[in-house]
mmCIF file of C-alpha atoms and ligand atoms in Angstrom:
data_model
loop_
_atom_site.group_PDB
_atom_site.id
_atom_site.type_symbol
_atom_site.label_atom_id
_atom_site.label_comp_id
_atom_site.label_asym_id
_atom_site.label_seq_id
_atom_site.Cartn_x
_atom_site.Cartn_y
_atom_site.Cartn_z
ATOM 1 C CA UNK B 106 28.075 110.886 95.392
ATOM 2 C CA UNK B 107 25.064 108.787 96.582
ATOM 3 C CA UNK B 108 25.790 105.496 94.675
ATOM 4 C CA UNK B 109 28.709 104.583 92.512
ATOM 5 C CA UNK B 110 30.455 101.755 90.929
ATOM 6 C CA UNK B 111 34.085 101.896 91.438
ATOM 7 C CA UNK B 112 35.804 99.756 88.406
ATOM 8 C CA UNK B 113 39.383 98.361 89.261
ATOM 9 C CA UNK B 114 41.143 98.657 86.211
ATOM 10 C CA UNK B 115 43.953 96.722 87.615
ATOM 11 C CA UNK B 116 41.648 93.748 88.064
ATOM 12 C CA UNK B 117 40.667 94.042 84.544
ATOM 13 C CA UNK B 118 44.552 93.746 83.693
ATOM 14 C CA UNK B 119 44.911 90.997 86.064
ATOM 15 C CA UNK B 120 42.209 88.887 84.624
ATOM 16 C CA UNK B 121 43.292 89.926 80.850
ATOM 17 C CA UNK B 122 46.732 88.411 81.610
ATOM 18 C CA UNK B 123 45.498 85.410 83.489
ATOM 19 C CA UNK B 124 43.346 84.484 80.457
ATOM 20 C CA UNK B 125 46.234 85.297 78.038
ATOM 21 C CA UNK B 126 48.318 82.973 79.947
ATOM 22 C CA UNK B 127 45.788 80.268 78.986
ATOM 23 C CA UNK B 128 46.105 80.547 75.084
ATOM 24 C CA UNK B 129 48.243 79.080 72.945
ATOM 25 C CA UNK B 130 50.935 81.640 71.475
ATOM 26 C CA UNK B 131 49.484 83.393 68.493
ATOM 27 C CA UNK B 132 45.896 83.000 69.406
ATOM 28 C CA UNK B 133 44.048 86.421 69.238
ATOM 29 C CA UNK B 134 42.193 88.196 71.904
ATOM 30 C CA UNK B 135 38.860 89.766 71.541
ATOM 31 C CA UNK B 136 37.531 91.339 74.590
ATOM 32 C CA UNK B 137 33.703 92.231 74.854
ATOM 33 C CA UNK B 138 32.499 95.394 75.201
ATOM 34 C CA UNK B 139 28.878 95.242 74.245
ATOM 35 C CA UNK B 140 26.182 96.216 76.818
ATOM 36 C CA UNK B 141 28.617 99.086 78.046
ATOM 37 C CA UNK B 142 31.539 96.707 78.586
ATOM 38 C CA UNK B 143 29.075 94.506 80.625
ATOM 39 C CA UNK B 144 28.101 97.708 82.846
ATOM 40 C CA UNK B 145 31.771 98.750 83.342
ATOM 41 C CA UNK B 146 31.683 101.912 80.998
ATOM 42 C CA UNK B 147 32.790 100.804 77.226
ATOM 43 C CA UNK B 148 35.014 103.960 76.792
ATOM 44 C CA UNK B 149 37.294 103.399 79.500
ATOM 45 C CA UNK B 150 37.369 99.502 79.417
ATOM 46 C CA UNK B 151 38.041 99.530 75.145
ATOM 47 C CA UNK B 152 40.816 102.074 75.934
ATOM 48 C CA UNK B 153 42.199 99.999 78.559
ATOM 49 C CA UNK B 154 42.084 96.581 76.651
ATOM 50 C CA UNK B 155 43.567 97.900 73.520
ATOM 51 C CA UNK B 156 46.249 99.357 75.918
ATOM 52 C CA UNK B 157 47.003 95.896 77.672
ATOM 53 C CA UNK B 158 47.258 94.357 73.828
ATOM 54 C CA UNK B 159 43.571 92.900 72.976
ATOM 55 C CA UNK B 160 43.531 92.191 69.193
ATOM 56 C CA UNK B 161 40.067 93.026 68.748
ATOM 57 C CA UNK B 162 36.744 94.165 70.494
ATOM 58 C CA UNK B 163 33.136 93.272 70.100
ATOM 59 C CA UNK B 164 30.076 95.184 70.457
ATOM 60 C CA UNK B 165 26.349 94.474 69.827
ATOM 61 C CA UNK B 166 25.272 97.234 67.690
ATOM 62 C CA UNK B 167 26.708 99.932 65.637
ATOM 63 C CA UNK B 168 25.977 102.791 68.214
ATOM 64 C CA UNK B 169 28.342 100.973 70.521
ATOM 65 C CA UNK B 170 30.827 100.951 67.988
ATOM 66 C CA UNK B 171 30.765 104.375 67.264
ATOM 67 C CA UNK B 172 31.186 105.158 70.952
ATOM 68 C CA UNK B 173 34.154 103.161 71.071
ATOM 69 C CA UNK B 174 35.620 104.930 68.026
ATOM 70 C CA UNK B 175 34.866 108.350 69.408
ATOM 71 C CA UNK B 176 36.445 107.415 72.579
ATOM 72 C CA UNK B 177 39.443 106.746 70.664
ATOM 73 C CA UNK B 178 39.822 102.814 70.094
ATOM 74 C CA UNK B 179 41.539 102.049 67.140
ATOM 75 C CA UNK B 180 42.129 98.344 67.147
ATOM 76 C CA UNK B 181 39.515 96.536 65.262
ATOM 77 C CA UNK B 182 36.000 96.192 66.317
ATOM 78 C CA UNK B 183 33.490 93.585 65.447
ATOM 79 C CA UNK B 184 29.751 94.280 65.211
ATOM 80 C CA UNK B 185 28.006 91.214 66.398
ATOM 81 C CA UNK B 186 24.540 91.959 65.726
ATOM 82 C CA UNK B 187 22.865 93.211 62.486
ATOM 83 C CA UNK B 188 23.314 96.633 61.345
ATOM 84 C CA UNK B 189 20.257 98.572 59.629
ATOM 85 C CA UNK B 190 20.832 99.249 56.097
ATOM 86 C CA UNK B 191 20.578 103.345 57.094
ATOM 87 C CA UNK B 192 23.704 102.604 59.068
ATOM 88 C CA UNK B 193 25.883 101.016 56.463
ATOM 89 C CA UNK B 194 27.997 104.097 56.042
ATOM 90 C CA UNK B 195 28.707 104.391 59.599
ATOM 91 C CA UNK B 196 30.299 100.665 59.270
ATOM 92 C CA UNK B 197 32.635 102.189 56.516
ATOM 93 C CA UNK B 198 33.204 105.354 58.430
ATOM 94 C CA UNK B 199 34.155 103.884 61.837
ATOM 95 C CA UNK B 200 35.797 101.006 59.948
ATOM 96 C CA UNK B 201 33.609 98.580 62.053
ATOM 97 C CA UNK B 202 34.011 94.354 61.119
ATOM 98 C CA UNK B 203 30.582 93.319 60.383
ATOM 99 C CA UNK B 204 28.996 90.106 61.366
ATOM 100 C CA UNK B 205 27.066 88.638 58.297
ATOM 101 C CA UNK B 206 24.598 85.778 58.012
ATOM 102 C CA UNK B 207 22.981 85.874 54.895
ATOM 103 C CA UNK B 208 23.954 86.331 51.302
ATOM 104 C CA UNK B 209 21.162 88.930 50.682
ATOM 105 C CA UNK B 210 22.879 91.099 53.424
ATOM 106 C CA UNK B 211 26.391 90.786 52.143
ATOM 107 C CA UNK B 212 25.236 91.835 48.700
ATOM 108 C CA UNK B 213 23.502 95.027 50.209
ATOM 109 C CA UNK B 214 26.742 95.362 52.187
ATOM 110 C CA UNK B 215 29.047 94.879 49.152
ATOM 111 C CA UNK B 216 27.112 97.508 47.116
ATOM 112 C CA UNK B 217 27.515 100.312 49.947
ATOM 113 C CA UNK B 218 31.018 99.457 50.073
ATOM 114 C CA UNK B 219 31.582 99.725 46.420
ATOM 115 C CA UNK B 220 29.626 103.191 46.606
ATOM 116 C CA UNK B 221 32.079 104.442 49.116
ATOM 117 C CA UNK B 222 35.064 102.909 47.394
ATOM 118 C CA UNK B 223 36.174 101.163 50.467
ATOM 119 C CA UNK B 224 36.734 97.883 51.555
ATOM 120 C CA UNK B 225 34.313 96.487 54.582
ATOM 121 C CA UNK B 226 35.888 93.475 56.566
ATOM 122 C CA UNK B 227 33.169 90.764 57.581
ATOM 123 C CA UNK B 228 32.883 87.964 59.817
ATOM 124 C CA UNK B 229 30.404 84.949 58.741
ATOM 125 C CA UNK B 230 28.382 84.040 61.250
ATOM 126 C CA UNK B 231 27.090 80.194 61.328
ATOM 127 C CA UNK B 232 24.400 78.717 63.705
ATOM 128 C CA UNK B 233 25.811 75.469 64.821
ATOM 129 C CA UNK B 234 23.220 74.942 67.619
ATOM 130 C CA UNK B 235 22.538 78.224 69.214
ATOM 131 C CA UNK B 236 19.681 78.843 67.126
ATOM 132 C CA UNK B 237 20.456 82.625 67.129
ATOM 133 C CA UNK B 238 21.955 84.351 64.151
ATOM 134 C CA UNK B 239 23.897 82.576 61.531
ATOM 135 C CA UNK B 240 24.103 80.381 58.440
ATOM 136 C CA UNK B 241 22.007 77.130 60.030
ATOM 137 C CA UNK B 242 24.412 74.311 59.506
ATOM 138 C CA UNK B 243 22.895 71.212 58.545
ATOM 139 C CA UNK B 244 25.382 68.552 57.747
ATOM 140 C CA UNK B 245 22.978 67.188 54.982
ATOM 141 C CA UNK B 246 22.994 70.480 53.212
ATOM 142 C CA UNK B 247 26.563 71.238 54.216
ATOM 143 C CA UNK B 248 27.979 71.636 50.525
ATOM 144 C CA UNK B 249 24.981 73.956 49.602
ATOM 145 C CA UNK B 250 25.385 76.553 52.700
ATOM 146 C CA UNK B 251 29.285 76.069 51.980
ATOM 147 C CA UNK B 252 28.521 77.468 48.467
ATOM 148 C CA UNK B 253 26.316 80.202 49.659
ATOM 149 C CA UNK B 254 29.128 81.371 51.965
ATOM 150 C CA UNK B 255 31.518 80.897 49.379
ATOM 151 C CA UNK B 256 29.561 83.282 46.970
ATOM 152 C CA UNK B 257 29.136 85.848 50.082
ATOM 153 C CA UNK B 258 33.096 85.680 50.634
ATOM 154 C CA UNK B 259 33.621 86.670 46.739
ATOM 155 C CA UNK B 260 31.334 89.678 46.603
ATOM 156 C CA UNK B 261 33.346 92.510 45.577
ATOM 157 C CA UNK B 262 34.048 95.306 48.615
ATOM 158 C CA UNK B 263 33.931 92.456 50.967
ATOM 159 C CA UNK B 264 36.936 91.116 52.747
ATOM 160 C CA UNK B 265 35.885 88.264 54.555
ATOM 161 C CA UNK B 266 38.021 87.799 57.558
ATOM 162 C CA UNK B 267 36.752 85.603 59.724
ATOM 163 C CA UNK B 268 34.257 82.938 60.606
ATOM 164 C CA UNK B 269 32.728 82.099 63.935
ATOM 165 C CA UNK B 270 29.815 80.717 65.724
ATOM 166 C CA UNK B 271 28.703 80.761 69.416
ATOM 167 C CA UNK B 272 28.227 77.688 71.852
ATOM 168 C CA UNK B 273 24.891 77.507 73.378
ATOM 169 C CA UNK B 274 25.944 75.485 76.640
ATOM 170 C CA UNK B 275 29.780 75.662 76.742
ATOM 171 C CA UNK B 276 29.464 75.602 80.642
ATOM 172 C CA UNK B 277 26.785 72.521 80.665
ATOM 173 C CA UNK B 278 27.430 69.838 78.018
ATOM 174 C CA UNK B 279 30.645 68.870 76.568
ATOM 175 C CA UNK B 280 29.150 66.388 74.207
ATOM 176 C CA UNK B 281 26.865 69.299 72.657
ATOM 177 C CA UNK B 282 29.842 71.878 72.510
ATOM 178 C CA UNK B 283 32.015 69.447 70.649
ATOM 179 C CA UNK B 284 29.337 68.587 68.280
ATOM 180 C CA UNK B 285 28.959 72.540 67.423
ATOM 181 C CA UNK B 286 32.699 72.578 66.977
ATOM 182 C CA UNK B 287 32.753 69.676 64.767
ATOM 183 C CA UNK B 288 30.270 71.344 62.588
ATOM 184 C CA UNK B 289 32.169 74.696 62.548
ATOM 185 C CA UNK B 290 35.400 72.717 61.579
ATOM 186 C CA UNK B 291 33.368 70.917 59.060
ATOM 187 C CA UNK B 292 32.174 74.374 57.788
ATOM 188 C CA UNK B 293 35.407 75.593 57.737
ATOM 189 C CA UNK B 294 36.931 72.545 55.580
ATOM 190 C CA UNK B 295 34.250 73.071 53.050
ATOM 191 C CA UNK B 296 34.861 76.187 52.690
ATOM 192 C CA UNK B 297 38.803 75.524 52.169
ATOM 193 C CA UNK B 298 37.890 73.170 49.535
ATOM 194 C CA UNK B 299 36.322 75.982 47.558
ATOM 195 C CA UNK B 300 39.446 77.924 48.265
ATOM 196 C CA UNK B 301 38.019 80.247 50.969
ATOM 197 C CA UNK B 302 40.301 80.164 53.904
ATOM 198 C CA UNK B 303 39.787 82.625 56.694
ATOM 199 C CA UNK B 304 42.416 83.938 58.736
ATOM 200 C CA UNK B 305 40.481 84.018 61.585
ATOM 201 C CA UNK B 306 38.140 81.400 63.186
ATOM 202 C CA UNK B 307 36.522 81.870 66.725
ATOM 203 C CA UNK B 308 33.956 80.594 68.767
ATOM 204 C CA UNK B 309 35.323 80.494 72.425
ATOM 205 C CA UNK B 310 33.292 82.772 74.696
ATOM 206 C CA UNK B 311 34.274 82.608 78.692
ATOM 207 C CA UNK B 312 33.053 79.073 79.624
ATOM 208 C CA UNK B 313 35.161 77.346 76.615
ATOM 209 C CA UNK B 314 37.896 79.645 76.882
ATOM 210 C CA UNK B 315 38.166 78.081 80.509
ATOM 211 C CA UNK B 316 37.855 74.658 79.879
ATOM 212 C CA UNK B 317 38.005 73.736 76.096
ATOM 213 C CA UNK B 318 41.362 75.001 74.695
ATOM 214 C CA UNK B 319 40.411 72.776 71.536
ATOM 215 C CA UNK B 320 37.906 75.576 70.992
ATOM 216 C CA UNK B 321 40.459 78.377 71.103
ATOM 217 C CA UNK B 322 41.335 78.275 67.173
ATOM 218 C CA UNK B 323 42.367 81.704 66.048
ATOM 219 C CA UNK B 324 41.017 83.915 68.468
ATOM 220 C CA UNK B 325 38.936 83.704 71.856
ATOM 221 C CA UNK B 326 35.791 85.665 72.938
ATOM 222 C CA UNK B 327 35.537 86.293 76.521
ATOM 223 C CA UNK B 328 33.155 88.800 77.985
ATOM 224 C CA UNK B 329 32.066 87.578 81.753
ATOM 225 C CA UNK B 330 35.462 86.360 82.920
ATOM 226 C CA UNK B 331 37.334 89.590 81.825
ATOM 227 C CA UNK B 332 35.078 91.373 84.413
ATOM 228 C CA UNK B 333 36.127 88.771 87.028
ATOM 229 C CA UNK B 334 32.811 86.155 87.172
ATOM 230 C CA UNK B 335 32.893 82.628 86.222
ATOM 231 C CA UNK B 336 29.803 81.448 83.733
ATOM 232 C CA UNK B 337 29.352 78.543 86.157
ATOM 233 C CA UNK B 338 30.484 77.375 89.733
ATOM 234 C CA UNK B 339 32.223 74.462 88.605
ATOM 235 C CA UNK B 340 34.328 76.696 86.278
ATOM 236 C CA UNK B 341 35.823 78.791 89.278
ATOM 237 C CA UNK B 342 39.594 78.429 89.414
ATOM 238 C CA UNK B 343 40.351 76.813 86.237
ATOM 239 C CA UNK B 344 42.107 79.586 85.219
ATOM 240 C CA UNK B 345 44.818 79.375 87.934
ATOM 241 C CA UNK B 346 45.319 82.354 89.752
ATOM 242 C CA UNK B 347 41.330 83.383 89.966
ATOM 243 C CA UNK B 348 39.963 86.189 88.354
ATOM 244 C CA UNK B 349 39.160 89.328 90.134
ATOM 245 C CA UNK B 350 35.990 91.039 89.828
ATOM 246 C CA UNK B 351 36.548 94.390 88.765
ATOM 247 C CA UNK B 352 33.462 96.321 89.507
ATOM 248 C CA UNK B 353 32.368 97.136 93.377
ATOM 249 C CA UNK B 354 28.725 99.028 94.050
ATOM 250 C CA UNK B 355 28.832 101.529 96.848
ATOM 251 C CA UNK B 356 26.431 103.547 98.545
ATOM 252 C CA UNK B 357 26.737 106.512 100.827
ATOM 253 C CA UNK B 358 24.102 105.816 103.960
ATOM 254 C CA UNK B 359 21.402 108.869 103.734
ATOM 255 C CA UNK B 360 20.170 108.306 107.291
ATOM 256 C CA UNK B 361 20.489 105.904 110.144
ATOM 257 C CA UNK B 362 17.012 105.863 112.129
ATOM 258 C CA UNK B 363 16.184 104.678 115.284
ATOM 259 C CA UNK B 364 12.633 102.715 114.949
ATOM 260 C CA UNK B 365 10.206 100.914 117.411
ATOM 261 C CA UNK B 366 9.603 97.301 117.538
ATOM 262 C CA UNK B 367 6.162 96.647 115.457
ATOM 263 C CA UNK B 368 7.138 99.557 112.955
ATOM 264 C CA UNK B 369 6.482 98.702 109.405
ATOM 265 C CA UNK B 370 8.969 99.047 106.715
ATOM 266 C CA UNK B 371 8.505 100.483 103.190
ATOM 267 C CA UNK B 372 5.938 99.900 100.566
ATOM 268 C CA UNK B 373 3.476 97.228 101.101
ATOM 269 C CA UNK B 374 4.495 96.633 104.590
ATOM 270 C CA UNK B 375 6.249 93.539 103.886
ATOM 271 C CA UNK B 376 8.251 93.720 106.944
ATOM 272 C CA UNK B 377 7.790 94.641 110.359
ATOM 273 C CA UNK B 378 10.578 95.208 113.161
ATOM 274 C CA UNK B 379 10.669 92.414 115.634
ATOM 275 C CA UNK B 380 12.917 94.360 117.931
ATOM 276 C CA UNK B 381 13.503 98.265 118.492
ATOM 277 C CA UNK B 382 16.008 98.738 115.583
ATOM 278 C CA UNK B 383 18.382 100.959 113.801
ATOM 279 C CA UNK B 384 17.638 100.957 110.103
ATOM 280 C CA UNK B 385 20.217 102.483 107.372
ATOM 281 C CA UNK B 386 18.483 104.289 104.410
ATOM 282 C CA UNK B 387 20.673 103.478 101.692
ATOM 283 C CA UNK B 388 20.124 105.412 98.474
ATOM 284 C CA UNK B 389 20.264 102.727 95.892
ATOM 285 C CA UNK B 390 17.037 101.334 94.356
ATOM 286 C CA UNK B 391 15.904 99.456 91.289
ATOM 287 C CA UNK B 392 16.331 102.676 89.597
ATOM 288 C CA UNK B 393 19.873 101.890 89.980
ATOM 289 C CA UNK B 394 19.687 98.362 88.573
ATOM 290 C CA UNK B 395 19.427 97.014 92.219
ATOM 291 C CA UNK B 396 16.731 94.233 91.884
ATOM 292 C CA UNK B 397 13.300 94.837 93.888
ATOM 293 C CA UNK B 398 13.108 90.846 93.771
ATOM 294 C CA UNK B 399 16.181 91.299 96.772
ATOM 295 C CA UNK B 400 13.452 92.860 98.976
ATOM 296 C CA UNK B 401 13.976 91.143 102.600
ATOM 297 C CA UNK B 402 16.437 88.826 100.857
ATOM 298 C CA UNK B 403 19.441 90.303 100.107
ATOM 299 C CA UNK B 404 22.355 92.172 102.333
ATOM 300 C CA UNK B 405 24.594 95.010 102.017
ATOM 301 C CA UNK B 406 28.217 95.138 103.969
ATOM 302 C CA UNK B 407 28.457 98.167 106.436
ATOM 303 C CA UNK B 408 31.596 98.513 108.353
ATOM 304 C CA UNK B 409 32.541 95.152 107.203
ATOM 305 C CA UNK B 410 29.334 93.738 108.757
ATOM 306 C CA UNK B 411 26.445 91.845 106.771
ATOM 307 C CA UNK B 412 23.274 94.030 107.110
ATOM 308 C CA UNK B 413 19.860 92.660 105.705
ATOM 309 C CA UNK B 414 17.834 94.508 103.429
ATOM 310 C CA UNK B 415 14.261 95.416 105.310
ATOM 311 C CA UNK B 416 11.190 95.630 103.260
ATOM 312 C CA UNK B 417 10.628 96.209 99.702
ATOM 313 C CA UNK B 418 13.590 97.855 97.587
ATOM 314 C CA UNK B 419 12.382 101.415 96.366
ATOM 315 C CA UNK B 420 13.084 103.022 92.881
ATOM 316 C CA UNK B 421 15.677 104.898 94.582
ATOM 317 C CA UNK B 422 16.447 103.854 98.006
ATOM 318 C CA UNK B 423 16.017 100.524 100.659
ATOM 319 C CA UNK B 424 16.360 100.179 104.141
ATOM 320 C CA UNK B 425 19.062 98.099 105.743
ATOM 321 C CA UNK B 426 18.871 96.673 109.705
ATOM 322 C CA UNK B 427 22.265 98.151 111.211
ATOM 323 C CA UNK B 428 21.029 97.195 114.615
ATOM 324 C CA UNK B 429 23.989 95.060 115.347
ATOM 325 C CA UNK B 430 26.651 97.151 113.880
ATOM 326 C CA UNK B 431 28.150 99.640 116.188
ATOM 327 C CA UNK B 432 28.371 103.322 115.301
ATOM 328 C CA UNK B 433 27.005 103.498 111.777
ATOM 329 C CA UNK B 434 26.138 106.983 110.905
ATOM 330 C CA UNK B 435 24.855 108.868 107.627
ATOM 331 C CA UNK B 436 27.648 109.365 105.411
ATOM 332 C CA UNK B 437 29.221 105.916 105.874
ATOM 333 C CA UNK B 438 29.862 103.273 103.028
ATOM 334 C CA UNK B 439 27.522 100.696 102.489
ATOM 335 C CA UNK B 440 29.072 98.000 99.973
ATOM 336 C CA UNK B 441 26.043 97.095 97.853
ATOM 337 C CA UNK B 442 27.816 94.473 95.540
ATOM 338 C CA UNK B 443 31.797 93.428 95.604
ATOM 339 C CA UNK B 444 32.278 89.975 93.889
ATOM 340 C CA UNK B 445 30.761 87.405 96.243
ATOM 341 C CA UNK B 446 27.652 89.943 97.173
ATOM 342 C CA UNK B 447 26.926 90.518 93.328
ATOM 343 C CA UNK B 448 26.751 86.646 92.771
ATOM 344 C CA UNK B 449 24.882 86.092 96.055
ATOM 345 C CA UNK B 450 22.420 88.498 94.632
ATOM 346 C CA UNK B 451 22.293 86.982 91.364
ATOM 347 C CA UNK B 452 21.379 83.659 92.753
ATOM 348 C CA UNK B 453 18.562 85.279 95.223
ATOM 349 C CA UNK B 454 17.242 87.029 92.181
ATOM 350 C CA UNK B 455 16.801 84.035 90.355
ATOM 351 C CA UNK B 456 19.325 85.392 87.409
ATOM 352 C CA UNK B 457 23.075 85.471 86.399
ATOM 353 C CA UNK B 458 25.853 87.806 87.122
ATOM 354 C CA UNK B 459 25.745 88.891 83.684
ATOM 355 C CA UNK B 460 22.387 90.440 84.015
ATOM 356 C CA UNK B 461 23.128 92.340 87.625
ATOM 357 C CA UNK B 462 26.241 93.785 85.978
ATOM 358 C CA UNK B 463 24.534 95.284 82.865
ATOM 359 C CA UNK B 464 21.316 96.108 85.437
ATOM 360 C CA UNK B 465 23.571 98.785 87.144
ATOM 361 C CA UNK B 466 22.069 102.092 85.436
ATOM 362 C CA UNK B 467 23.587 105.126 83.922
ATOM 363 C CA UNK B 468 22.524 106.920 86.801
ATOM 364 C CA UNK B 469 25.424 105.510 88.590
ATOM 365 C CA UNK B 470 28.486 106.954 88.277
ATOM 366 C CA UNK B 471 31.723 104.917 87.193
ATOM 367 C CA UNK B 472 34.563 105.635 89.203
ATOM 368 C CA UNK B 473 38.042 104.121 87.604
ATOM 369 C CA UNK B 474 40.597 103.130 89.965
ATOM 370 C CA UNK B 475 44.032 102.125 89.043
ATOM 371 C CA UNK B 476 46.753 100.051 90.957
HETATM 372 C C1 PLP X 88 28.347 87.733 74.768
HETATM 373 C C2 PLP X 88 28.910 87.143 73.813
HETATM 374 C C3 PLP X 88 29.958 86.471 73.735
HETATM 375 C C4 PLP X 88 30.966 86.587 75.265
HETATM 376 O O1 PLP X 88 30.201 85.600 75.961
HETATM 377 P P1 PLP X 88 30.862 85.590 77.550
HETATM 378 O O2 PLP X 88 29.758 84.425 77.984
HETATM 379 O O3 PLP X 88 30.421 86.769 78.392
HETATM 380 O O4 PLP X 88 32.350 85.030 77.599
HETATM 381 C C5 PLP X 88 30.892 85.845 72.852
HETATM 382 N N1 PLP X 88 30.368 85.963 71.601
HETATM 383 C C6 PLP X 88 29.311 86.318 71.115
HETATM 384 C C7 PLP X 88 28.803 85.989 70.167
HETATM 385 C C8 PLP X 88 28.617 86.997 72.354
HETATM 386 O O5 PLP X 88 27.292 87.330 72.013
#
C-alpha cells in the first residue's frame, strides 16, 4: 500500500467509554457517523459503536443512512439534514429517523408514511441561535412556534420521538450557550403545556458534552471527541483519562534521493536546497487529502524524527528532507498524521482537525486495528 489510514478501534472504544462515564445514568448516547464517520469509515465505525452500546447514530443525509443499514447497523439512525421528497420511501424502507424543521415538510412526510402504511420517527429541530436549520425560536413568538410544532407532532403517520437544537459556540461563549439552552428548555416546556412531551431531547455535541453536563438532557451527540480530538485546546483533559486519536495516516516512502545544494524542489520552485540533501519522496498529496497549504511548513515523522516537507505538496506526492535521519530507505514508513501531527497540520493549514479528518480521500484505504 502506498498510503493508508490506520483506524484504531480500541482507541474508539476508549473514547466511547470515557465519554459514557461522563454521562448521568440513563442518558442516551448518539454517535456521529456523518461524512464517512469523520473520515474513519462509516460502516465499520457504525457497527463498532452499535456493538459498544451506542443508542443511536446520526448522519447528514439519506445515502449515509443507507450505507449504514446495508452494512448491518440496526440501531436507530437520525438523519440530520433534509431528505428530498423523492427519497421519503427510503426513510421508511431503512427505518431512518428524520430531522424536521418545518410544518410543510412534516405534512409531506406524514402523507408518505400513511401511504406506506408505516410510522416514521421524527426529531424536531429547533434553531436557538445557530441560524442553520430548525424552527426559529423567538421568545416573543414562542407560543405561535410551539403551536406550529405541536401541529407537526400530531400529524398522522409521524412519531415525534425527539426534539433537538445545536450550539453555535459551545467551545467559546458559556453565556451564549446557556441562552441557547434556555430557549430550548422554554420550547420544551411550551410543548409540554400542549400535551406534547418528547422522549428524547438533545443538544450537546462534543464541546458541550465535555464542559456542560446541564446540556446532556436525554441524549448527547458527540462526534469529534469520539475520534479522539478536542474541539478546543482548553477542553483537553476535561474527560479525565484523555481521549485517544483513532486515525493515523501513514505512507510508504517511494524513493530517497541525494540532491546537491542549490537544487530546486517541486512545482513553482518554492524551495531550493541550502545544502547537499537527502529527500524522501512520499506518495501522499492533496489528492489524498493532504492540504497543499502545508507546502514548506509541515513535518512528517520518519524513524521517529520530524522531517520537514520541502517544496509544494503535489497531487499524489510530496518531498521530505531526511538528510539528518540516518538510514532512511525506500519502503520505510512515514507517519503523516498521528494525533499531534494532525492537530499541528490543522493549525498550519488554518483549519480545524474536523476538516483534515474529513479530507482524507477515498483513495486512502482504511485499515482497521483492534487491540
Ligand atoms: C456534526 C454535528 C454534531 C457533532 O459535532 P461535534 O462537534 O463533532 O461533536 C452534533 N450535532 C449536529 C447537529 C451536528 O451537525
